[in-house]
């Protein structure tokens, strides 16, 4: 799939989760904050690199990125969220009206990057097989705060057969710039997740007998910080509805 | 060597390069800039992660770090440099008088971290064998600018036997958070280095027959940006005279 053509479809109004699209190409999380909050966000990312691996930062008001030079960050994602004072106020397929001249856009790595590697190793990625969005959960782990920003770690979950957990760790660990190895293997209770069937974001997936729920740090973590810290204004992607770049996944492989 | 005892010696006035000291423990570059320049620096680091891998950032005016909680960044390095308007104005074993309440300290990974791995693989690290400082060179490669900050890439050089270059790449590549794999193997001319015997920082080392000069991105790069961008004020370590943390190198191994 040509990535420019895919973004063109999203620009024209197509709304759908992007898991499984454009395999081998990096997808990223978007969070755009007022210039006044950009330092807090960049420092929060530096202090929490596993959930918040920053792959690019725009200049204030400039809705573009080196990761896909021809793209427009205001229109080329399938679905956006607009936040005021930490509350979700709008979900929309176009963010042109919501954009402001003082917004600094952060593009944050996404675990979809290593899913190609899992598939290539013959490990089923359940939400791709199901054609649904990856399940994501707020945890009881607090990120290290930075300035005015704080909040919980958000994780994505993939059920992995017990005899492939080592492979999944090894393969995802090759991509430290896009969340890297899991933060937790099994035992959702210890992360404060009461029910895997009720994710905080995305869709639930089956966990079958012999499978272990494996948890990776998730790029929705900044959105949880927007809520917890009552950030006055933010524009983000909707969970699972990522920005598809032109950058190959291999760029982030160690 | 106990790292606290080592810092105590530096606090008491010992001045010496730190290459080869406290093997297995992370050493870092220091650059402290006024709060007003901190955004530019953090963004410069994000855009140039190979020379500027940020391992911690202090709060403004707070001369401490999670990397060594009991240490004082103003006194515990062997040698400091003070910069005004992009010019080196002072070199001193103590930075207490130079410190300001608005300084934000950036601690940046150092290639000394992977030198333990090279030594363990039986690869001689020439400047350690010679008891001297690693040779460092300004190159003709510009870093990607950020705000008001720009400048050349600085590299460190280690001569490696031709049949061990692959091993050196592989071993250092395991540490992407501390400069990672080399940026250049051989051909110093192509980097704009006219004479390996005359480094811009540190000491020259012998390159023997059968050895290839191998170049790694270097944490002195921010100091070159201070010069090129005429930053009004900065306090840094003196090249090769690093801050010895309490953090094991293994923390940064992929």
PDB file of C-alpha atoms in Angstrom, chain A residues 35 38-40 42-43 46-47 54-60 66 104 106-107 144 146-147 173-176 254, chain B residues 35 38-40 42-43 46-47 54-60 66 104 106-107 144 146-147 173-176 254:
ATOM      1  CA  UNK A  35       4.087  25.997  22.984  1.00  0.00           C
ATOM      2  CA  UNK A  38       5.958  21.806  25.012  1.00  0.00           C
ATOM      3  CA  UNK A  39       8.873  21.777  27.453  1.00  0.00           C
ATOM      4  CA  UNK A  40       6.849  19.772  29.980  1.00  0.00           C
ATOM      5  CA  UNK A  42       9.356  16.819  25.853  1.00  0.00           C
ATOM      6  CA  UNK A  43      10.776  16.375  29.348  1.00  0.00           C
ATOM      7  CA  UNK A  46      12.594  12.027  28.074  1.00  0.00           C
ATOM      8  CA  UNK A  47      11.782  10.780  31.572  1.00  0.00           C
ATOM      9  CA  UNK A  54       9.643  10.804  20.540  1.00  0.00           C
ATOM     10  CA  UNK A  55      10.436  10.285  16.846  1.00  0.00           C
ATOM     11  CA  UNK A  56       9.924  13.894  15.764  1.00  0.00           C
ATOM     12  CA  UNK A  57       8.823  17.289  17.085  1.00  0.00           C
ATOM     13  CA  UNK A  58       7.430  20.021  14.854  1.00  0.00           C
ATOM     14  CA  UNK A  59       8.183  23.692  15.114  1.00  0.00           C
ATOM     15  CA  UNK A  60       5.327  25.678  16.706  1.00  0.00           C
ATOM     16  CA  UNK A  66      10.349  14.906   8.548  1.00  0.00           C
ATOM     17  CA  UNK A 104       3.854  21.935  18.878  1.00  0.00           C
ATOM     18  CA  UNK A 106       4.987  15.438  19.048  1.00  0.00           C
ATOM     19  CA  UNK A 107       5.160  12.224  17.033  1.00  0.00           C
ATOM     20  CA  UNK A 144       7.858   9.975  36.319  1.00  0.00           C
ATOM     21  CA  UNK A 146       7.913  16.470  34.473  1.00  0.00           C
ATOM     22  CA  UNK A 147       6.961  20.040  35.270  1.00  0.00           C
ATOM     23  CA  UNK A 173      13.234  -5.618  22.178  1.00  0.00           C
ATOM     24  CA  UNK A 174      15.040  -4.902  18.906  1.00  0.00           C
ATOM     25  CA  UNK A 175      12.962  -1.732  18.612  1.00  0.00           C
ATOM     26  CA  UNK A 176      13.745   0.304  21.740  1.00  0.00           C
ATOM     27  CA  UNK A 254      18.792  -2.075  16.617  1.00  0.00           C
TER      28      UNK A 254
ATOM     29  CA  UNK B  35      16.118  27.749  31.439  1.00  0.00           C
ATOM     30  CA  UNK B  38      16.526  24.418  27.702  1.00  0.00           C
ATOM     31  CA  UNK B  39      13.801  23.801  25.118  1.00  0.00           C
ATOM     32  CA  UNK B  40      16.257  24.372  22.272  1.00  0.00           C
ATOM     33  CA  UNK B  42      16.231  19.202  24.566  1.00  0.00           C
ATOM     34  CA  UNK B  43      14.848  19.492  21.044  1.00  0.00           C
ATOM     35  CA  UNK B  46      15.801  14.757  20.283  1.00  0.00           C
ATOM     36  CA  UNK B  47      16.724  15.621  16.707  1.00  0.00           C
ATOM     37  CA  UNK B  54      19.841  12.450  27.022  1.00  0.00           C
ATOM     38  CA  UNK B  55      19.903  10.198  30.084  1.00  0.00           C
ATOM     39  CA  UNK B  56      18.529  12.751  32.554  1.00  0.00           C
ATOM     40  CA  UNK B  57      17.503  16.395  32.817  1.00  0.00           C
ATOM     41  CA  UNK B  58      17.482  18.300  36.086  1.00  0.00           C
ATOM     42  CA  UNK B  59      14.862  20.764  37.220  1.00  0.00           C
ATOM     43  CA  UNK B  60      16.016  24.396  36.882  1.00  0.00           C
ATOM     44  CA  UNK B  66      18.531  10.440  39.490  1.00  0.00           C
ATOM     45  CA  UNK B 104      18.975  23.221  33.596  1.00  0.00           C
ATOM     46  CA  UNK B 106      21.441  17.806  30.745  1.00  0.00           C
ATOM     47  CA  UNK B 107      23.260  14.524  31.303  1.00  0.00           C
ATOM     48  CA  UNK B 144      19.857  18.975  12.520  1.00  0.00           C
ATOM     49  CA  UNK B 146      16.574  23.089  16.748  1.00  0.00           C
ATOM     50  CA  UNK B 147      15.378  26.584  17.544  1.00  0.00           C
ATOM     51  CA  UNK B 173      25.341  -1.131  18.643  1.00  0.00           C
ATOM     52  CA  UNK B 174      23.861  -2.850  21.682  1.00  0.00           C
ATOM     53  CA  UNK B 175      23.961   0.520  23.444  1.00  0.00           C
ATOM     54  CA  UNK B 176      21.834   2.879  21.305  1.00  0.00           C
ATOM     55  CA  UNK B 254      19.480  -3.626  24.441  1.00  0.00           C
TER      56      UNK B 254
END
